[in-house]
XYZ file of C-alpha atoms in Angstrom:
684
model
C 0.283 -0.156 -0.055
C 1.711 3.758 -1.161
C 0.122 5.151 1.699
C 0.721 2.842 4.537
C 2.746 3.216 6.957
C 5.376 0.700 7.060
C 5.983 -0.923 9.844
C 7.907 -4.200 10.551
C 6.611 -7.727 11.992
C 6.731 -8.653 15.093
C 8.558 -11.000 15.296
C 11.733 -9.451 13.915
C 11.633 -7.689 17.790
C 10.002 -9.965 19.796
C 13.081 -10.090 22.059
C 13.428 -6.214 22.084
C 9.226 -5.939 22.865
C 10.129 -8.418 26.129
C 12.215 -6.157 27.461
C 9.987 -3.159 27.283
C 7.443 -6.134 28.959
C 9.573 -6.647 31.461
C 11.392 -3.688 32.295
C 14.488 -2.083 32.706
C 16.262 -0.147 35.966
C 16.738 3.310 34.234
C 17.601 6.502 36.113
C 15.426 9.742 35.564
C 17.110 13.007 34.483
C 15.757 16.194 35.853
C 17.699 19.499 35.949
C 20.954 18.372 35.442
C 21.230 15.207 38.011
C 20.708 11.626 37.764
C 17.340 10.583 39.906
C 16.767 6.698 41.914
C 17.518 4.031 39.870
C 13.473 3.394 38.500
C 12.454 -0.021 36.311
C 10.518 1.619 33.613
C 8.509 -0.185 31.208
C 6.020 -0.978 29.293
C 2.270 -2.237 30.040
C -0.131 -4.493 27.329
C 2.078 -2.630 24.280
C -0.415 0.847 25.478
C 1.433 2.126 28.038
C 5.499 3.275 29.250
C 5.575 3.272 33.057
C 7.710 5.106 34.896
C 8.423 6.881 38.435
C 9.010 10.118 38.493
C 10.999 11.840 41.836
C 10.468 15.646 42.707
C 13.613 17.910 42.886
C 13.020 18.152 46.171
C 12.663 14.928 48.951
C 9.998 15.805 51.095
C 7.667 15.307 47.459
C 6.421 11.875 47.817
C 7.383 9.312 44.665
C 4.809 9.432 41.538
C 3.616 7.390 39.589
C 3.040 7.633 35.784
C 1.456 5.937 33.118
C 2.345 7.904 29.478
C -0.260 6.231 26.197
C 2.412 5.344 23.342
C 0.303 7.632 21.388
C 1.354 10.060 23.111
C 5.134 9.819 21.961
C 6.337 11.363 19.094
C 9.924 9.452 19.277
C 11.875 7.777 21.688
C 16.170 9.407 20.509
C 19.084 7.984 22.307
C 22.230 10.729 23.466
C 22.563 13.680 24.539
C 19.380 14.154 22.018
C 16.833 16.657 24.155
C 17.326 19.945 25.263
C 17.476 18.853 29.235
C 19.785 16.418 27.629
C 22.181 18.713 25.734
C 22.538 21.091 29.212
C 22.826 18.542 31.904
C 26.266 17.450 30.023
C 27.569 20.516 30.192
C 27.525 20.061 33.686
C 31.036 18.270 34.639
C 29.666 16.352 38.119
C 27.173 14.743 35.115
C 29.260 14.141 32.840
C 31.866 12.295 34.887
C 28.795 9.253 35.140
C 26.857 9.349 32.344
C 27.416 9.683 28.335
C 25.546 10.022 25.303
C 25.564 6.067 25.209
C 24.090 5.334 28.229
C 20.131 8.448 27.825
C 17.374 8.127 25.966
C 14.826 10.643 25.317
C 10.802 10.032 25.232
C 9.759 12.848 23.815
C 5.836 13.580 24.229
C 3.527 15.252 22.468
C 0.617 16.397 23.981
C -1.819 19.375 23.086
C -0.980 22.784 24.487
C 2.473 20.843 24.505
C 4.127 20.734 21.483
C 7.300 18.862 23.184
C 7.921 17.810 26.333
C 10.863 15.177 26.712
C 11.693 12.530 29.554
C 15.265 11.940 30.142
C 16.370 8.640 31.663
C 20.421 6.025 31.941
C 21.022 3.270 32.798
C 24.171 1.549 32.630
C 24.104 -0.249 29.879
C 24.281 0.670 26.646
C 22.585 -2.719 24.588
C 19.756 -2.834 27.481
C 18.753 1.254 26.479
C 19.366 0.296 22.558
C 17.163 -2.700 22.371
C 14.891 -1.186 24.310
C 15.228 2.189 22.077
C 14.133 -0.477 19.428
C 11.240 -2.202 21.139
C 9.928 0.759 22.347
C 9.793 2.659 18.481
C 8.227 -0.238 17.187
C 5.779 0.729 19.660
C 5.160 3.935 18.190
C 5.279 2.732 14.985
C 1.844 0.682 15.276
C 0.265 3.004 16.925
C 1.409 5.618 13.535
C 0.175 2.748 11.725
C -3.149 1.893 13.739
C -4.338 5.622 13.225
C -4.908 4.718 9.541
C -6.001 0.515 10.243
C -8.491 1.923 12.132
C -10.854 -1.270 13.815
C -14.474 0.730 14.348
C -16.394 -2.110 16.149
C -13.197 -2.809 18.691
C -12.551 0.680 19.400
C -16.539 1.114 19.646
C -16.911 -2.556 21.989
C -13.568 -1.074 24.292
C -15.152 1.655 25.067
C -18.827 -0.107 25.911
C -17.214 -2.384 28.356
C -15.675 0.664 29.527
C -19.095 2.267 29.948
C -20.063 -0.815 30.608
C -19.971 0.554 35.138
C -22.142 -3.022 36.181
C -20.922 -5.149 33.604
C -23.988 -6.724 33.291
C -23.422 -6.388 29.161
C -25.915 -4.002 28.870
C -25.756 0.210 28.746
C -29.132 2.437 30.356
C -29.872 5.496 27.796
C -27.959 7.599 30.842
C -24.695 5.303 30.161
C -25.441 6.020 26.348
C -25.757 9.199 27.170
C -22.784 9.588 29.368
C -20.055 7.360 26.438
C -21.717 9.503 23.437
C -20.133 12.825 25.305
C -16.817 11.107 26.071
C -17.136 10.008 21.604
C -17.159 13.970 22.010
C -20.496 12.653 20.247
C -22.688 16.332 20.065
C -27.037 15.591 19.498
C -29.901 16.590 20.682
C -31.477 14.279 23.699
C -34.225 13.966 21.760
C -32.860 12.111 18.674
C -30.799 9.853 21.142
C -33.571 8.804 22.218
C -35.690 7.357 19.221
C -32.232 6.375 17.809
C -31.861 4.297 21.320
C -34.871 3.379 20.967
C -35.238 1.652 17.415
C -31.901 0.178 18.645
C -33.434 -1.610 21.451
C -36.144 -3.297 19.387
C -33.806 -4.684 17.029
C -32.854 -7.107 19.703
C -34.608 -8.202 23.211
C -37.152 -5.210 24.203
C -35.947 -4.640 27.766
C -34.827 -0.464 27.720
C -31.221 -0.923 27.747
C -28.612 -2.310 25.098
C -26.533 -5.066 25.132
C -23.234 -4.855 22.512
C -24.826 -5.921 19.340
C -27.536 -3.209 19.699
C -24.667 -0.904 20.358
C -23.500 -1.654 17.157
C -26.549 -0.692 16.016
C -26.765 2.596 17.368
C -24.015 3.623 16.864
C -23.980 3.215 13.050
C -27.418 4.075 12.354
C -25.772 7.677 14.815
C -23.377 7.552 12.435
C -25.453 6.549 8.826
C -22.974 8.262 5.670
C -25.898 8.395 2.896
C -24.627 10.357 0.501
C -21.262 7.496 0.810
C -24.019 4.889 -0.068
C -25.376 6.914 -3.124
C -21.954 7.225 -3.952
C -21.016 3.519 -4.120
C -24.376 2.449 -5.028
C -23.170 4.675 -8.206
C -20.505 2.470 -8.906
C -21.664 -0.814 -7.330
C -22.569 -3.168 -10.308
C -25.778 -4.635 -8.248
C -26.241 -0.907 -6.813
C -26.012 -1.555 -3.771
C -23.699 0.696 -0.762
C -20.991 -2.070 -1.169
C -18.212 -2.532 -3.593
C -16.814 -5.301 -5.467
C -13.251 -5.265 -6.540
C -13.917 -4.503 -9.851
C -16.663 -1.904 -8.605
C -13.718 -0.536 -6.538
C -10.725 -0.542 -9.361
C -13.574 1.583 -11.787
C -14.478 3.903 -8.763
C -11.126 5.120 -8.484
C -9.295 4.718 -12.152
C -12.539 6.936 -13.317
C -13.765 8.466 -10.931
C -10.354 9.702 -8.505
C -8.648 9.195 -11.966
C -6.034 7.015 -10.260
C -3.734 5.580 -13.459
C -2.420 2.948 -11.422
C -4.824 0.779 -10.558
C -5.762 -2.694 -11.345
C -7.688 -5.798 -9.537
C -4.473 -7.250 -7.593
C -4.245 -3.070 -5.973
C -8.169 -2.859 -5.794
C -8.196 -6.490 -3.096
C -5.087 -4.960 -1.563
C -7.316 -1.851 -0.929
C -10.441 -4.344 0.280
C -8.279 -5.814 3.244
C -6.250 -2.485 4.572
C -9.461 -0.769 4.649
C -12.037 -3.081 5.344
C -12.071 -5.374 8.839
C -12.581 -7.691 9.337
C -10.892 -9.830 6.774
C -13.017 -10.615 4.429
C -13.003 -14.427 1.851
C -14.850 -12.252 -0.429
C -13.279 -8.761 -0.944
C -16.218 -6.140 0.227
C -15.388 -3.076 0.748
C -18.299 -1.939 2.779
C -19.165 1.660 4.176
C -17.145 2.211 7.018
C -14.291 1.235 4.365
C -15.218 3.065 1.984
C -15.949 6.052 4.627
C -12.143 5.149 6.155
C -10.285 4.884 2.355
C -11.584 8.941 1.650
C -9.863 9.981 4.743
C -6.634 8.938 2.832
C -5.085 9.515 -0.126
C -7.259 7.584 -2.332
C -10.430 10.012 -1.687
C -7.556 13.299 -1.148
C -8.881 16.468 -3.256
C -4.859 16.431 -4.883
C -3.970 15.543 -8.176
C -2.465 11.764 -8.079
C 0.628 12.258 -8.532
C 1.327 16.137 -6.781
C 1.748 14.222 -2.775
C 5.662 12.835 -4.469
C 8.018 15.217 -6.115
C 6.425 15.841 -9.447
C 7.709 19.373 -10.402
C 11.296 20.146 -11.731
C 13.639 20.817 -9.941
C 15.883 22.784 -12.072
C 15.518 25.641 -11.961
C 17.670 28.323 -9.923
C 16.795 28.326 -6.247
C 14.717 31.239 -6.846
C 12.185 30.371 -8.576
C 10.987 28.512 -6.306
C 9.149 29.640 -2.980
C 10.442 27.939 0.058
C 8.840 26.416 3.266
C 10.117 29.059 6.179
C 10.117 29.773 10.056
C 9.987 32.547 12.143
C 12.133 32.545 15.120
C 12.308 28.417 14.267
C 13.884 28.176 18.216
C 10.547 29.103 19.765
C 7.485 26.710 20.858
C 5.517 29.471 22.253
C 5.070 33.055 22.668
C 8.035 35.625 22.483
C 8.418 36.609 25.094
C 8.348 33.989 28.303
C 9.401 30.087 28.023
C 12.892 29.127 26.567
C 14.578 28.577 22.930
C 14.498 24.528 22.392
C 16.309 22.675 19.558
C 12.583 21.146 19.488
C 11.360 24.277 17.113
C 14.320 23.392 14.596
C 13.787 19.141 14.651
C 9.512 19.733 14.458
C 9.984 22.795 11.948
C 12.436 20.558 9.950
C 9.853 17.547 10.102
C 7.305 19.651 8.789
C 9.017 20.391 5.835
C 10.839 24.085 6.541
C 13.210 24.524 4.890
C 14.790 27.996 5.661
C 15.627 28.317 9.514
C 16.622 31.142 11.802
C 19.652 31.880 13.316
C 19.992 35.338 14.335
C 23.506 36.697 16.698
C 24.178 39.548 19.362
C 26.498 41.350 20.628
C 26.315 40.526 23.833
C 23.247 41.584 26.395
C 24.523 44.886 27.899
C 23.632 46.286 24.440
C 21.520 48.980 23.565
C 20.174 46.572 20.136
C 16.888 46.060 20.764
C 16.806 43.005 18.428
C 14.323 40.062 18.383
C 16.359 37.276 18.164
C 19.930 35.878 19.211
C 22.435 34.237 18.607
C 24.468 35.629 21.715
C 27.801 36.474 23.098
C 28.292 33.064 25.568
C 29.651 32.580 29.107
C 31.978 29.558 28.130
C 33.156 31.483 24.358
C 31.040 30.167 22.122
C 27.885 31.771 20.911
C 24.042 31.025 22.359
C 20.753 30.944 21.586
C 17.787 33.421 22.781
C 15.406 35.366 22.603
C 16.832 39.484 23.101
C 15.865 40.960 26.631
C 13.476 38.135 27.391
C 12.758 35.469 30.223
C 13.496 32.698 26.936
C 15.617 30.346 28.602
C 18.971 29.740 25.652
C 19.978 27.020 24.069
C 23.862 27.258 22.116
C 24.760 27.629 18.845
C 26.387 23.984 18.881
C 24.114 22.000 19.816
C 21.645 23.623 17.679
C 23.474 22.779 14.832
C 23.862 18.895 15.374
C 20.266 18.332 15.748
C 19.355 20.358 12.566
C 22.289 18.364 10.918
C 20.350 15.294 12.579
C 17.244 15.626 10.979
C 17.522 17.863 8.119
C 17.951 15.530 5.064
C 16.491 12.958 6.620
C 13.638 12.156 4.705
C 14.869 15.114 2.434
C 17.358 15.704 0.424
C 16.683 19.552 -0.489
C 18.889 22.131 0.617
C 18.652 24.001 4.263
C 18.815 28.012 3.855
C 19.905 29.325 7.378
C 19.970 32.785 8.325
C 21.910 34.479 10.593
C 21.819 37.846 12.149
C 25.152 39.043 12.970
C 25.185 40.521 16.378
C 28.486 38.932 17.345
C 31.857 39.772 19.297
C 34.206 39.468 16.514
C 36.445 36.391 19.309
C 33.119 34.974 19.215
C 32.005 35.035 15.439
C 36.088 32.786 15.102
C 33.668 30.502 16.788
C 30.796 30.628 15.021
C 33.108 29.451 11.591
C 34.682 26.642 14.054
C 31.540 25.233 15.139
C 30.180 25.131 11.404
C 32.530 23.867 10.287
C 32.407 21.374 12.968
C 29.000 20.730 12.617
C 27.780 21.279 8.739
C 31.647 20.220 7.509
C 31.485 19.610 3.521
C 27.841 20.202 3.358
C 27.846 23.914 3.320
C 27.448 25.276 0.390
C 30.643 27.494 -0.928
C 30.135 30.795 -2.279
C 32.137 30.317 -5.898
C 34.250 33.526 -7.129
C 31.969 34.534 -9.468
C 28.495 33.927 -6.916
C 27.793 37.279 -7.652
C 27.307 37.539 -11.323
C 26.001 34.103 -12.140
C 22.294 32.684 -10.671
C 22.042 30.662 -7.768
C 21.997 26.910 -8.321
C 18.808 24.659 -8.387
C 17.822 22.747 -5.013
C 19.259 19.318 -7.004
C 22.652 20.947 -7.283
C 22.033 22.442 -4.224
C 20.692 18.390 -2.488
C 22.355 18.077 0.499
C 23.758 21.386 1.312
C 23.210 24.476 4.111
C 22.745 27.883 2.307
C 24.195 29.839 4.958
C 22.362 33.917 4.687
C 23.545 37.025 6.170
C 25.831 39.976 5.747
C 29.352 39.120 4.250
C 32.534 41.150 3.579
C 32.514 42.597 -0.108
C 35.234 41.676 -2.937
C 36.780 44.234 -5.717
C 35.240 42.329 -8.344
C 31.896 43.113 -9.525
C 28.419 42.960 -8.343
C 30.084 42.602 -4.755
C 31.466 46.880 -4.764
C 27.981 46.593 -2.873
C 28.505 45.283 -0.081
C 30.212 47.485 2.136
C 34.168 48.808 2.578
C 35.756 47.247 5.016
C 34.495 45.325 8.000
C 32.445 47.515 9.653
C 28.869 46.431 9.590
C 25.524 48.558 9.983
C 22.832 45.479 11.339
C 19.639 46.977 11.439
C 17.744 43.657 13.226
C 13.690 42.811 12.193
C 12.339 45.756 14.399
C 14.994 47.962 13.133
C 17.314 48.491 15.252
C 20.591 49.452 13.813
C 24.488 47.949 14.797
C 27.469 48.833 13.923
C 29.827 45.421 14.307
C 32.721 44.069 12.474
C 32.775 41.214 10.680
C 35.575 38.276 10.686
C 36.007 37.626 6.738
C 36.260 33.480 8.203
C 32.857 34.004 9.602
C 32.208 36.059 5.855
C 34.160 33.384 3.749
C 31.006 30.969 4.191
C 28.221 33.154 3.634
C 26.924 32.078 0.600
C 23.170 34.215 1.044
C 25.071 37.543 0.626
C 22.340 40.420 2.250
C 21.101 43.475 0.379
C 18.862 46.438 1.252
C 16.348 47.076 -1.094
C 17.348 51.583 -2.525
C 13.670 52.800 -3.514
C 14.992 51.890 -7.170
C 14.089 48.766 -8.286
C 15.569 48.341 -11.456
C 18.705 50.034 -10.331
C 18.548 47.193 -7.783
C 17.921 44.793 -10.230
C 21.075 46.005 -12.193
C 23.200 46.020 -9.561
C 23.697 43.512 -6.374
C 24.913 40.736 -6.792
C 23.050 37.937 -8.594
C 22.762 35.795 -5.146
C 22.365 38.804 -3.085
C 19.458 38.378 -0.698
C 17.236 40.840 0.937
C 14.513 40.651 4.129
C 11.035 42.665 3.976
C 8.911 43.179 6.723
C 5.323 42.722 6.495
C 4.125 46.390 6.752
C 7.205 47.128 3.690
C 5.060 44.607 1.644
C 2.441 45.786 2.427
C 3.472 49.302 1.368
C 4.973 47.818 -1.747
C 1.544 46.384 -2.715
C -0.312 49.506 -2.148
C 2.251 51.774 -4.113
C 2.130 50.091 -7.159
C 5.794 49.131 -7.286
C 6.328 45.472 -8.642
C 8.297 43.968 -6.751
C 7.847 40.906 -8.721
C 10.857 42.040 -11.361
C 13.434 42.393 -8.093
C 11.760 38.268 -6.926
C 12.076 36.841 -10.466
C 15.910 37.043 -10.247
C 16.694 37.296 -6.160
C 15.232 35.571 -3.287
C 13.644 37.269 -0.929
C 12.626 37.222 2.569
C 9.352 38.233 4.587
C 9.387 38.699 8.379
C 6.645 39.497 10.851
C 6.139 43.067 12.038
C 8.263 43.294 15.269
C 4.642 43.758 17.117
C 3.535 40.144 17.076
C 4.676 39.473 19.916
C 2.173 36.978 21.390
C 4.064 34.744 17.436
C 1.040 35.278 15.431
C 1.283 35.159 11.975
C 0.938 37.156 8.947
C -0.641 36.556 5.413
C 0.958 35.143 2.790
C -0.249 35.891 -0.214
C 0.619 39.699 -0.181
C 4.650 38.105 -0.150
C 3.548 35.507 -2.773
C 1.841 38.124 -5.148
C 5.164 39.227 -4.724
C 7.030 36.454 -6.429
C 9.097 36.585 -2.518
C 9.932 32.939 -2.476
C 10.675 33.194 1.670
C 7.452 34.335 4.120
C 8.759 33.565 7.303
C 6.387 32.055 8.985
C 5.743 31.017 13.473
C 5.426 27.480 13.356
C 4.390 26.565 17.038
C 1.281 29.276 16.159
C -1.552 27.623 14.587
C -3.993 29.335 11.990
C -5.760 30.085 8.703
C -2.640 32.150 7.670
C -0.573 28.996 8.592
C -2.945 26.434 7.398
C -2.538 28.254 3.576
C 1.405 27.687 3.529
C 0.589 24.010 4.709
C -2.158 24.009 1.777
C 0.902 25.042 -0.942
C 3.860 22.979 1.005
C 1.882 19.701 1.143
C 1.853 19.624 -2.916
C 5.253 18.280 -4.404
C 6.321 15.670 -1.582
C 6.362 18.312 1.081
C 9.704 19.010 -0.114
C 9.105 22.655 0.890
C 9.979 24.314 -2.689
C 7.253 25.148 -4.523
C 8.194 26.795 -8.301
C 5.766 29.409 -9.117
C 3.472 30.666 -11.594
C 5.075 31.163 -15.240
C 4.739 34.994 -15.121
C 6.100 35.445 -11.672
C 9.520 33.776 -13.353
C 8.907 35.519 -16.056
C 9.208 38.744 -12.954
C 5.425 39.817 -14.498
C 2.312 41.148 -11.715
C -0.090 38.933 -11.561
C -2.846 42.146 -10.315
C -2.174 42.874 -13.427
C -5.496 42.907 -15.667
C -2.850 41.792 -18.668
C -1.533 39.063 -16.263
C -4.339 38.157 -14.510
C -6.425 37.557 -17.479
C -3.951 35.433 -19.957
C -4.303 32.491 -18.702
C -8.980 31.567 -16.899
C -8.739 28.169 -14.549
C -13.076 27.352 -13.965
C -13.293 25.210 -10.666
C -16.251 23.508 -9.109
C -16.132 23.017 -6.045
C -19.033 20.369 -4.011
C -19.765 20.485 0.021
C -20.910 16.747 0.617
C -20.563 16.033 3.905
C -18.531 16.666 6.978
C -18.286 14.110 9.775
C -15.297 13.964 12.658
C -16.282 17.636 13.790
C -14.908 18.937 16.834
C -16.082 19.995 19.821
C -15.787 23.577 20.125
C -16.229 24.186 24.523
C -17.892 22.929 27.227
C -20.761 23.405 27.076
C -23.487 21.014 25.872
C -25.307 22.046 23.622
C -25.510 20.490 20.044
C -23.741 22.568 17.432
C -25.497 23.868 14.128
C -23.091 23.292 11.016
C -21.313 24.147 7.949
C -18.911 24.505 5.423
C -17.343 27.385 4.123
C -14.848 27.223 1.126
C -12.566 30.099 0.615
C -10.379 31.265 -3.021
C -7.208 32.766 -1.740
C -4.830 34.731 -4.200
C -5.296 38.136 -6.628
C -8.701 40.161 -6.132
C -9.813 39.184 -8.934
C -9.424 35.377 -8.355
C -11.017 35.977 -4.324
C -14.270 34.534 -3.458
C -15.958 32.789 -0.505
C -19.157 30.465 -0.024
C -21.424 29.421 3.012
C -22.761 26.020 2.270
C -26.310 26.529 4.761
C -26.099 25.822 8.558
C -27.657 22.197 9.627
C -29.348 22.506 12.795
C -28.804 20.131 15.825
C -26.102 17.758 13.710
C -22.924 17.122 15.869
C -21.979 14.050 14.228
C -22.902 14.426 9.980
C -23.665 17.016 7.957
C -25.269 17.351 4.478
C -24.971 20.358 1.983
């Protein structure tokens, strides 16, 4: 199956799983201290269980259990913020090595990532435990797709059956529905309850079979049954192998479906397995939630675009304040921000540098002079705790090309003193080594290489000393550099030649004459624009598209967004701006737009711009926008799995809004009619 999560056979992990079940004695690591050794084990392949002691001795020991579904991954070595900090404590390093440690990374609502860290004396035991636990995590991820609804319902039925008589009263059913986040009126629930009770022996209670019948009626999808009948040779709400092949080939336009593949799809989505391969309504609903029902054009879920254009011809998935996982005023800088961004497909990360904490510079982000002679990352003049540059780069390098070979751009705003710039150069070379793309001698006069040519490479973007040749004369006269940060504040620092040599995307600044800038700026020059400046260019009638067709530009949120809210990416995209820096930790409509754009082309972080933008034309111009006209028809059939908006008992009245974003001539918004008192499913 193309969209199946690959999980190895359980027999291959038998020894590791037995170890996880039996348990291993490990020390929990908190605030750089080893706590009392305790057993950590996995219960019923569902719960990771361990004891946790507080830092204060008078606080009693706590037993904790974490659902495997709440664990995103398990890592070896010093690979969490807690262990990075602990490894710098001499007394800790005397007792613990990286080979002894593991970190369990938790992801829960309202918590982006949290690590629970352990150490064991036997590295081979740690490796087996990690291998077994990671297998269970992968298996749980697969179960989210391969979902046995009937088994899930029966498990919840038995939990709700408090007196264990095998039946549920009406009040118990209502309570269970609330637990399952299903919101319906009492009147509708009572009608279905009475109908289902008569399905078996009518006694005022529902047994397991009657409850399954109740739930089937509650979540019935007549719209899907209608679709199934359209493609069923027998006009039934069930699809044979040949019926499914016809549906996927003709209606969904997949061109690689034969009867063998259709049969394997039925096996994958229909539970339990059947000797006669028939896809029923539940399996069909499950199928439509995967790639087979996706609105995305078949083939576009992988890399399908030409990746041999110059870098400036692509939109690039970019993050702002990458090291943050919360607000900009408090919390901590964390490697998890970089890891999370890279996992999402981000290809531009921010590493921004300060000279020291006592200067009058008020820039918003931060690599600054560390106490031990190495730069650190934090957020200046806030309560953000720092991480070291080396730790951040190590984790970036561990994830940058793990599943995606296309280049990663590291934006560096350099406010670091000369001695620590030398340290920065050493750290970059030490950690990233030959993966750093070195600017060629003719870089100023040649277009940037393509994503294909830059596979597995890092491009460092920032201030650079000029050379004495060609367009490089736009750089400053000596190694005094005026640094302007994201808030418009300025600070003068020295640039170290050794660090400057690592910069392959040198910073430039737009003047009031874009066409002069096109002629004079180096071809690999790159400028940054605040969202306010982008708006000014849009409203002034200046066409940035002519500049962005040949040069790399990054836009970033205005400094007033201390809540880490996001800007609208559409104006920047219409200007052809390649890099629209977003706060990846802040969900909302604007981040949804970014995720939607970069979901195509394999989520590789690079999406080719429209031909008109590549040609340097403003798409808002009537002669451009009217040149290519496409008619798009969107039909809203139904919705499902609606979230509960609050703790209130009121039943929601749902509707769907469809909106088209783009140039003003294309922008449209449509809302379906409201369906009253329907929290489970609704039709347009």
